[in-house]
Amino acid sequence: MAEKTTGSSKRKKAAESPASEKTVPADPAPAETVDLPVAEPVAEEAVPPVAAEAPSEENIDLPQPRRSVAFIGSECYPFVKTGGLGDVMYALPKALVKQNCDVKVILPRYKCIPWEYQEKMVYRGEFYMDLCSDGRSFYVGIMEYVWNGVVYDFIDNEDFFRNGNPYTNLVDDIPKYCFFAKAALAALNYMNWVPDIIHCHDWQAGLVPVYLRSVFSGSPVASAKVILTIHNLRFQGIYNIATVKYWSGLPDYLFDYAVLKQGADDANMFKGGLTYADMITTVSETYAGEIQSTFFGEGLDAHLRFHSGKLRGIVNGIDTELWDSSTDPILACRYGISDAIEKKKENKLLLQEKLGLEKDSGKFVIGLVSRLTDQKGLDLVDFILPELIDGNTQIVVLGTGDSRYENSFRYYEDAFRGSVCSNIMYDEGRAHQIYAGADALLVPSLFEPCGLTQLISMRYGTVPIVRETGGLKDTVLPYNEYDNSGNGFTFDRYEAWLLLDAINRAKTLYFTNRERWDKMVIRDMEKDVSWENSARKYRQLYLELKPNY
Ligand code: ADP
């Protein structure tokens, strides 16, 4: 059926929101006095209720019982991806299907989603939903796409999701993700699909647990248990209370220090979600500990310590079908474990040729694939980069971000032409070529909740050089020259000279003991970086959380 035209164009910018003019009940009572947003369907077709599935012959060998899970998040590969969250929203549901989970992924239908996916979406229904504190009503369309056993439901409203990038600025993003969080829950009610678990991701879905346990508390979807996963605590969705209160339409009692309030007059959408989530997870065990400290806690360390009883760390994996050097369609020269040592040299030559670097498979090529922001330790790289240029080392950067770093890497490309290549762009294909063609990958992050680039690089036989923080610490075992073990080179304190030392240790091994280096390449490729183990842990968590039937 053809797509319905988006209805409401009633949205105003947050800055214009007349929150202060609204009369908010002085002491609003919880759920029952608030209009339940169980949407009135106006779809042309009734949506059939989804029956609980009995185990079929196909899934009889899968772990029992089956669990149904709704993923709610702001990005998902291949529809829209700006970083690791997009990878996880794609790969974890796929891995959970293999663990006998019935997964629906709920996403915004951004205009920037490529047409090849938009055209395959099927109209699932539409309704109108109250959102703001003045009861304004907004169109919610649902477009569906089924792929790899996962159902993707896209929440449609052109006014909110018309930008080319999912994240623009908080003035737009706060209303956008208030709408998205509420519409996602209303859509589950509308589709009559009440999952056992609602699994929310990052601040953009932070209001989901808050809505679920307040304005939705008397509706069918409230029987689900809710998990909130922290992929990066740095971004929290903080804005003044008046605006968040206006756009979310949430009652006054939630704008309290225990839930949404922060500082003198701000509301923090992530904080509210953490309060009401039945379980909080984050993407590595080390980061789960780190965020309870002042340095890593981003102002929420005390809140997280208070809720630490329901906080767990489960390390991310990568999709090993998507990231497979033996089948990767982007690579002109594919390789497996048996021919990696030779074929990686060919990939290096192809990369050097493509990027205008001196063609020589004997050079030590260091890759850096990253958002160019302070988090990623780029001030350290910036500081020591000239020290790396010795005629035998080449540096390939791929990333976009802060102009400070973009310009500095452009400068180095100019200053060290033939040895440094700075690709200031977002390019999936080029990322694959760097993972395959580089000898080492740099991840010197200030903090790193999990990090995926070090996992991808190991899978492609590219030795990671990382700082011992968060998931980097949990996934990269340092090279031990005494027993010839380990997966990469690491350093602990956030100091430029320690990074330089780690790179020099890697270079020394590469140039003086290639046999040992090559063994590390093979060890890295053999390391299990798949989602399987972690998907099992998530499933276990889903089983622990019994729905409130
Ligand atoms: P974060 O989510 O903090 O950005 P992660 O290491 O968790 O960092 O995930 C980064 C993901 O984004 C990886 O899949 C990486 O390959 C990809 N990526 C980052 N920058 C670029 C870029 N400029 N072009 C292509 N892919 C990129």
PDB file of N, CA and C in Angstrom, residues 452-527:
ATOM      1  N   LEU A 452      34.118  -0.043  18.896  1.00  0.00           N
ATOM      2  CA  LEU A 452      33.939  -1.134  17.935  1.00  0.00           C
ATOM      3  C   LEU A 452      35.113  -1.215  16.969  1.00  0.00           C
ATOM      4  N   THR A 453      35.800  -0.087  16.778  1.00  0.00           N
ATOM      5  CA  THR A 453      36.833  -0.103  15.733  1.00  0.00           C
ATOM      6  C   THR A 453      37.973  -1.075  16.090  1.00  0.00           C
ATOM      7  N   GLN A 454      38.248  -1.214  17.381  1.00  0.00           N
ATOM      8  CA  GLN A 454      39.318  -2.168  17.754  1.00  0.00           C
ATOM      9  C   GLN A 454      38.864  -3.603  17.516  1.00  0.00           C
ATOM     10  N   LEU A 455      37.550  -3.852  17.642  1.00  0.00           N
ATOM     11  CA  LEU A 455      37.036  -5.206  17.386  1.00  0.00           C
ATOM     12  C   LEU A 455      37.089  -5.503  15.883  1.00  0.00           C
ATOM     13  N   ILE A 456      36.672  -4.507  15.101  1.00  0.00           N
ATOM     14  CA  ILE A 456      36.690  -4.694  13.637  1.00  0.00           C
ATOM     15  C   ILE A 456      38.134  -4.890  13.161  1.00  0.00           C
ATOM     16  N   SER A 457      39.044  -4.088  13.726  1.00  0.00           N
ATOM     17  CA  SER A 457      40.419  -4.181  13.246  1.00  0.00           C
ATOM     18  C   SER A 457      41.004  -5.561  13.571  1.00  0.00           C
ATOM     19  N   MET A 458      40.708  -6.080  14.766  1.00  0.00           N
ATOM     20  CA  MET A 458      41.236  -7.418  15.096  1.00  0.00           C
ATOM     21  C   MET A 458      40.689  -8.460  14.110  1.00  0.00           C
ATOM     22  N   ARG A 459      39.397  -8.314  13.834  1.00  0.00           N
ATOM     23  CA  ARG A 459      38.756  -9.260  12.902  1.00  0.00           C
ATOM     24  C   ARG A 459      39.436  -9.220  11.534  1.00  0.00           C
ATOM     25  N   TYR A 460      39.981  -8.037  11.158  1.00  0.00           N
ATOM     26  CA  TYR A 460      40.636  -7.879   9.856  1.00  0.00           C
ATOM     27  C   TYR A 460      42.159  -8.053   9.961  1.00  0.00           C
ATOM     28  N   GLY A 461      42.624  -8.545  11.108  1.00  0.00           N
ATOM     29  CA  GLY A 461      44.057  -8.803  11.270  1.00  0.00           C
ATOM     30  C   GLY A 461      44.895  -7.544  11.378  1.00  0.00           C
ATOM     31  N   THR A 462      44.296  -6.480  11.874  1.00  0.00           N
ATOM     32  CA  THR A 462      45.002  -5.203  12.036  1.00  0.00           C
ATOM     33  C   THR A 462      45.156  -4.975  13.538  1.00  0.00           C
ATOM     34  N   VAL A 463      46.380  -4.833  13.970  1.00  0.00           N
ATOM     35  CA  VAL A 463      46.669  -4.865  15.413  1.00  0.00           C
ATOM     36  C   VAL A 463      46.269  -3.549  16.085  1.00  0.00           C
ATOM     37  N   PRO A 464      45.406  -3.605  17.102  1.00  0.00           N
ATOM     38  CA  PRO A 464      44.983  -2.361  17.743  1.00  0.00           C
ATOM     39  C   PRO A 464      46.021  -1.809  18.720  1.00  0.00           C
ATOM     40  N   ILE A 465      46.121  -0.480  18.744  1.00  0.00           N
ATOM     41  CA  ILE A 465      46.949   0.223  19.733  1.00  0.00           C
ATOM     42  C   ILE A 465      45.979   1.109  20.500  1.00  0.00           C
ATOM     43  N   VAL A 466      45.729   0.769  21.764  1.00  0.00           N
ATOM     44  CA  VAL A 466      44.605   1.394  22.466  1.00  0.00           C
ATOM     45  C   VAL A 466      45.006   1.882  23.854  1.00  0.00           C
ATOM     46  N   ARG A 467      44.181   2.798  24.362  1.00  0.00           N
ATOM     47  CA  ARG A 467      44.356   3.197  25.755  1.00  0.00           C
ATOM     48  C   ARG A 467      43.517   2.262  26.633  1.00  0.00           C
ATOM     49  N   GLU A 468      44.015   1.946  27.827  1.00  0.00           N
ATOM     50  CA  GLU A 468      43.303   0.998  28.694  1.00  0.00           C
ATOM     51  C   GLU A 468      42.166   1.690  29.413  1.00  0.00           C
ATOM     52  N   THR A 469      41.064   1.846  28.707  1.00  0.00           N
ATOM     53  CA  THR A 469      39.880   2.444  29.319  1.00  0.00           C
ATOM     54  C   THR A 469      38.639   1.767  28.752  1.00  0.00           C
ATOM     55  N   GLY A 470      37.576   1.694  29.558  1.00  0.00           N
ATOM     56  CA  GLY A 470      36.293   1.145  29.112  1.00  0.00           C
ATOM     57  C   GLY A 470      36.437  -0.171  28.380  1.00  0.00           C
ATOM     58  N   GLY A 471      35.721  -0.289  27.271  1.00  0.00           N
ATOM     59  CA  GLY A 471      35.704  -1.533  26.501  1.00  0.00           C
ATOM     60  C   GLY A 471      37.035  -1.840  25.835  1.00  0.00           C
ATOM     61  N   LEU A 472      37.880  -0.821  25.661  1.00  0.00           N
ATOM     62  CA  LEU A 472      39.197  -1.077  25.055  1.00  0.00           C
ATOM     63  C   LEU A 472      40.001  -1.978  25.992  1.00  0.00           C
ATOM     64  N   LYS A 473      39.874  -1.683  27.287  1.00  0.00           N
ATOM     65  CA  LYS A 473      40.582  -2.479  28.298  1.00  0.00           C
ATOM     66  C   LYS A 473      40.031  -3.911  28.337  1.00  0.00           C
ATOM     67  N   ASP A 474      38.713  -4.034  28.156  1.00  0.00           N
ATOM     68  CA  ASP A 474      38.091  -5.364  28.261  1.00  0.00           C
ATOM     69  C   ASP A 474      38.309  -6.231  27.029  1.00  0.00           C
ATOM     70  N   THR A 475      38.655  -5.612  25.898  1.00  0.00           N
ATOM     71  CA  THR A 475      38.698  -6.412  24.661  1.00  0.00           C
ATOM     72  C   THR A 475      40.102  -6.585  24.067  1.00  0.00           C
ATOM     73  N   VAL A 476      41.050  -5.730  24.475  1.00  0.00           N
ATOM     74  CA  VAL A 476      42.396  -5.857  23.889  1.00  0.00           C
ATOM     75  C   VAL A 476      43.384  -6.290  24.969  1.00  0.00           C
ATOM     76  N   LEU A 477      43.825  -7.519  24.857  1.00  0.00           N
ATOM     77  CA  LEU A 477      44.815  -8.029  25.817  1.00  0.00           C
ATOM     78  C   LEU A 477      46.190  -7.528  25.371  1.00  0.00           C
ATOM     79  N   PRO A 478      46.958  -6.866  26.284  1.00  0.00           N
ATOM     80  CA  PRO A 478      48.238  -6.314  25.847  1.00  0.00           C
ATOM     81  C   PRO A 478      49.241  -7.396  25.452  1.00  0.00           C
ATOM     82  N   TYR A 479      50.050  -7.063  24.464  1.00  0.00           N
ATOM     83  CA  TYR A 479      51.093  -7.990  24.013  1.00  0.00           C
ATOM     84  C   TYR A 479      52.067  -8.273  25.155  1.00  0.00           C
ATOM     85  N   ASN A 480      52.359  -9.550  25.345  1.00  0.00           N
ATOM     86  CA  ASN A 480      53.299  -9.956  26.382  1.00  0.00           C
ATOM     87  C   ASN A 480      54.484 -10.658  25.700  1.00  0.00           C
ATOM     88  N   GLU A 481      55.628  -9.994  25.741  1.00  0.00           N
ATOM     89  CA  GLU A 481      56.771 -10.539  24.983  1.00  0.00           C
ATOM     90  C   GLU A 481      57.344 -11.800  25.616  1.00  0.00           C
ATOM     91  N   TYR A 482      57.008 -12.059  26.888  1.00  0.00           N
ATOM     92  CA  TYR A 482      57.576 -13.240  27.545  1.00  0.00           C
ATOM     93  C   TYR A 482      56.894 -14.527  27.108  1.00  0.00           C
ATOM     94  N   ASP A 483      55.570 -14.459  26.977  1.00  0.00           N
ATOM     95  CA  ASP A 483      54.910 -15.693  26.508  1.00  0.00           C
ATOM     96  C   ASP A 483      54.280 -15.517  25.123  1.00  0.00           C
ATOM     97  N   ASN A 484      54.626 -14.439  24.450  1.00  0.00           N
ATOM     98  CA  ASN A 484      54.132 -14.193  23.090  1.00  0.00           C
ATOM     99  C   ASN A 484      52.607 -14.293  23.023  1.00  0.00           C
ATOM    100  N   SER A 485      51.941 -13.596  23.928  1.00  0.00           N
ATOM    101  CA  SER A 485      50.471 -13.607  23.914  1.00  0.00           C
ATOM    102  C   SER A 485      49.972 -12.168  23.743  1.00  0.00           C
ATOM    103  N   GLY A 486      48.679 -12.030  23.637  1.00  0.00           N
ATOM    104  CA  GLY A 486      48.086 -10.690  23.557  1.00  0.00           C
ATOM    105  C   GLY A 486      47.612 -10.351  22.159  1.00  0.00           C
ATOM    106  N   ASN A 487      46.801  -9.298  22.094  1.00  0.00           N
ATOM    107  CA  ASN A 487      46.167  -8.918  20.828  1.00  0.00           C
ATOM    108  C   ASN A 487      46.580  -7.550  20.301  1.00  0.00           C
ATOM    109  N   GLY A 488      47.260  -6.766  21.150  1.00  0.00           N
ATOM    110  CA  GLY A 488      47.580  -5.422  20.688  1.00  0.00           C
ATOM    111  C   GLY A 488      48.513  -4.729  21.652  1.00  0.00           C
ATOM    112  N   PHE A 489      48.657  -3.429  21.480  1.00  0.00           N
ATOM    113  CA  PHE A 489      49.548  -2.638  22.335  1.00  0.00           C
ATOM    114  C   PHE A 489      48.708  -1.630  23.097  1.00  0.00           C
ATOM    115  N   THR A 490      48.993  -1.482  24.378  1.00  0.00           N
ATOM    116  CA  THR A 490      48.138  -0.639  25.209  1.00  0.00           C
ATOM    117  C   THR A 490      48.987   0.319  26.045  1.00  0.00           C
ATOM    118  N   PHE A 491      48.332   1.387  26.517  1.00  0.00           N
ATOM    119  CA  PHE A 491      48.976   2.291  27.483  1.00  0.00           C
ATOM    120  C   PHE A 491      47.901   2.734  28.454  1.00  0.00           C
ATOM    121  N   ASP A 492      48.300   3.151  29.667  1.00  0.00           N
ATOM    122  CA  ASP A 492      47.267   3.424  30.673  1.00  0.00           C
ATOM    123  C   ASP A 492      46.969   4.908  30.855  1.00  0.00           C
ATOM    124  N   ARG A 493      47.889   5.700  31.383  1.00  0.00           N
ATOM    125  CA  ARG A 493      47.557   7.097  31.656  1.00  0.00           C
ATOM    126  C   ARG A 493      47.382   7.879  30.353  1.00  0.00           C
ATOM    127  N   TYR A 494      46.543   8.923  30.442  1.00  0.00           N
ATOM    128  CA  TYR A 494      46.236   9.715  29.249  1.00  0.00           C
ATOM    129  C   TYR A 494      47.362  10.715  29.014  1.00  0.00           C
ATOM    130  N   GLU A 495      48.468  10.187  28.431  1.00  0.00           N
ATOM    131  CA  GLU A 495      49.632  11.042  28.201  1.00  0.00           C
ATOM    132  C   GLU A 495      50.191  10.752  26.809  1.00  0.00           C
ATOM    133  N   ALA A 496      50.533  11.826  26.106  1.00  0.00           N
ATOM    134  CA  ALA A 496      50.982  11.694  24.716  1.00  0.00           C
ATOM    135  C   ALA A 496      52.212  10.798  24.598  1.00  0.00           C
ATOM    136  N   TRP A 497      53.143  10.927  25.556  1.00  0.00           N
ATOM    137  CA  TRP A 497      54.379  10.138  25.444  1.00  0.00           C
ATOM    138  C   TRP A 497      54.119   8.663  25.677  1.00  0.00           C
ATOM    139  N   LEU A 498      53.098   8.348  26.428  1.00  0.00           N
ATOM    140  CA  LEU A 498      52.766   6.920  26.613  1.00  0.00           C
ATOM    141  C   LEU A 498      52.150   6.352  25.335  1.00  0.00           C
ATOM    142  N   LEU A 499      51.370   7.189  24.643  1.00  0.00           N
ATOM    143  CA  LEU A 499      50.833   6.752  23.344  1.00  0.00           C
ATOM    144  C   LEU A 499      51.995   6.516  22.377  1.00  0.00           C
ATOM    145  N   LEU A 500      52.928   7.460  22.347  1.00  0.00           N
ATOM    146  CA  LEU A 500      54.080   7.323  21.450  1.00  0.00           C
ATOM    147  C   LEU A 500      54.861   6.051  21.787  1.00  0.00           C
ATOM    148  N   ASP A 501      54.998   5.792  23.071  1.00  0.00           N
ATOM    149  CA  ASP A 501      55.723   4.602  23.497  1.00  0.00           C
ATOM    150  C   ASP A 501      55.014   3.333  23.014  1.00  0.00           C
ATOM    151  N   ALA A 502      53.680   3.310  23.117  1.00  0.00           N
ATOM    152  CA  ALA A 502      52.926   2.128  22.676  1.00  0.00           C
ATOM    153  C   ALA A 502      53.097   1.931  21.169  1.00  0.00           C
ATOM    154  N   ILE A 503      53.043   3.033  20.408  1.00  0.00           N
ATOM    155  CA  ILE A 503      53.217   2.918  18.949  1.00  0.00           C
ATOM    156  C   ILE A 503      54.637   2.438  18.639  1.00  0.00           C
ATOM    157  N   ASN A 504      55.608   2.962  19.374  1.00  0.00           N
ATOM    158  CA  ASN A 504      56.991   2.544  19.125  1.00  0.00           C
ATOM    159  C   ASN A 504      57.221   1.080  19.478  1.00  0.00           C
ATOM    160  N   ARG A 505      56.540   0.612  20.502  1.00  0.00           N
ATOM    161  CA  ARG A 505      56.658  -0.825  20.846  1.00  0.00           C
ATOM    162  C   ARG A 505      56.094  -1.665  19.694  1.00  0.00           C
ATOM    163  N   ALA A 506      54.951  -1.205  19.137  1.00  0.00           N
ATOM    164  CA  ALA A 506      54.353  -1.930  18.010  1.00  0.00           C
ATOM    165  C   ALA A 506      55.304  -1.913  16.815  1.00  0.00           C
ATOM    166  N   LYS A 507      55.869  -0.748  16.535  1.00  0.00           N
ATOM    167  CA  LYS A 507      56.776  -0.636  15.384  1.00  0.00           C
ATOM    168  C   LYS A 507      58.006  -1.519  15.566  1.00  0.00           C
ATOM    169  N   THR A 508      58.523  -1.541  16.783  1.00  0.00           N
ATOM    170  CA  THR A 508      59.710  -2.348  17.042  1.00  0.00           C
ATOM    171  C   THR A 508      59.424  -3.818  16.739  1.00  0.00           C
ATOM    172  N   LEU A 509      58.273  -4.300  17.213  1.00  0.00           N
ATOM    173  CA  LEU A 509      57.957  -5.709  16.946  1.00  0.00           C
ATOM    174  C   LEU A 509      57.789  -5.932  15.442  1.00  0.00           C
ATOM    175  N   TYR A 510      57.112  -5.000  14.783  1.00  0.00           N
ATOM    176  CA  TYR A 510      56.842  -5.148  13.349  1.00  0.00           C
ATOM    177  C   TYR A 510      58.151  -5.217  12.555  1.00  0.00           C
ATOM    178  N   PHE A 511      59.090  -4.332  12.895  1.00  0.00           N
ATOM    179  CA  PHE A 511      60.313  -4.257  12.099  1.00  0.00           C
ATOM    180  C   PHE A 511      61.405  -5.235  12.546  1.00  0.00           C
ATOM    181  N   THR A 512      61.312  -5.718  13.791  1.00  0.00           N
ATOM    182  CA  THR A 512      62.427  -6.566  14.246  1.00  0.00           C
ATOM    183  C   THR A 512      62.041  -8.036  14.451  1.00  0.00           C
ATOM    184  N   ASN A 513      60.761  -8.309  14.565  1.00  0.00           N
ATOM    185  CA  ASN A 513      60.365  -9.704  14.773  1.00  0.00           C
ATOM    186  C   ASN A 513      59.036  -9.966  14.071  1.00  0.00           C
ATOM    187  N   ARG A 514      59.116 -10.011  12.731  1.00  0.00           N
ATOM    188  CA  ARG A 514      57.901 -10.134  11.922  1.00  0.00           C
ATOM    189  C   ARG A 514      57.153 -11.446  12.196  1.00  0.00           C
ATOM    190  N   GLU A 515      57.896 -12.466  12.575  1.00  0.00           N
ATOM    191  CA  GLU A 515      57.235 -13.745  12.838  1.00  0.00           C
ATOM    192  C   GLU A 515      56.232 -13.591  13.998  1.00  0.00           C
ATOM    193  N   ARG A 516      56.707 -12.919  15.036  1.00  0.00           N
ATOM    194  CA  ARG A 516      55.833 -12.703  16.193  1.00  0.00           C
ATOM    195  C   ARG A 516      54.687 -11.770  15.833  1.00  0.00           C
ATOM    196  N   TRP A 517      54.995 -10.755  15.048  1.00  0.00           N
ATOM    197  CA  TRP A 517      53.942  -9.827  14.619  1.00  0.00           C
ATOM    198  C   TRP A 517      52.846 -10.599  13.859  1.00  0.00           C
ATOM    199  N   ASP A 518      53.298 -11.409  12.917  1.00  0.00           N
ATOM    200  CA  ASP A 518      52.329 -12.148  12.093  1.00  0.00           C
ATOM    201  C   ASP A 518      51.481 -13.091  12.949  1.00  0.00           C
ATOM    202  N   LYS A 519      52.102 -13.648  13.976  1.00  0.00           N
ATOM    203  CA  LYS A 519      51.330 -14.537  14.867  1.00  0.00           C
ATOM    204  C   LYS A 519      50.242 -13.743  15.583  1.00  0.00           C
ATOM    205  N   MET A 520      50.572 -12.513  15.937  1.00  0.00           N
ATOM    206  CA  MET A 520      49.557 -11.671  16.606  1.00  0.00           C
ATOM    207  C   MET A 520      48.409 -11.353  15.629  1.00  0.00           C
ATOM    208  N   VAL A 521      48.774 -11.114  14.363  1.00  0.00           N
ATOM    209  CA  VAL A 521      47.748 -10.859  13.339  1.00  0.00           C
ATOM    210  C   VAL A 521      46.763 -12.041  13.299  1.00  0.00           C
ATOM    211  N   ILE A 522      47.315 -13.232  13.293  1.00  0.00           N
ATOM    212  CA  ILE A 522      46.463 -14.432  13.213  1.00  0.00           C
ATOM    213  C   ILE A 522      45.655 -14.596  14.516  1.00  0.00           C
ATOM    214  N   ARG A 523      46.303 -14.355  15.658  1.00  0.00           N
ATOM    215  CA  ARG A 523      45.571 -14.449  16.946  1.00  0.00           C
ATOM    216  C   ARG A 523      44.375 -13.491  16.940  1.00  0.00           C
ATOM    217  N   ASP A 524      44.615 -12.298  16.421  1.00  0.00           N
ATOM    218  CA  ASP A 524      43.538 -11.305  16.393  1.00  0.00           C
ATOM    219  C   ASP A 524      42.385 -11.778  15.512  1.00  0.00           C
ATOM    220  N   MET A 525      42.745 -12.347  14.361  1.00  0.00           N
ATOM    221  CA  MET A 525      41.680 -12.794  13.450  1.00  0.00           C
ATOM    222  C   MET A 525      40.897 -13.967  14.045  1.00  0.00           C
ATOM    223  N   GLU A 526      41.599 -14.738  14.889  1.00  0.00           N
ATOM    224  CA  GLU A 526      40.926 -15.909  15.493  1.00  0.00           C
ATOM    225  C   GLU A 526      40.096 -15.532  16.722  1.00  0.00           C
ATOM    226  N   LYS A 527      40.317 -14.365  17.259  1.00  0.00           N
ATOM    227  CA  LYS A 527      39.620 -13.971  18.491  1.00  0.00           C
ATOM    228  C   LYS A 527      38.116 -13.872  18.231  1.00  0.00           C
TER     229      LYS A 527
END
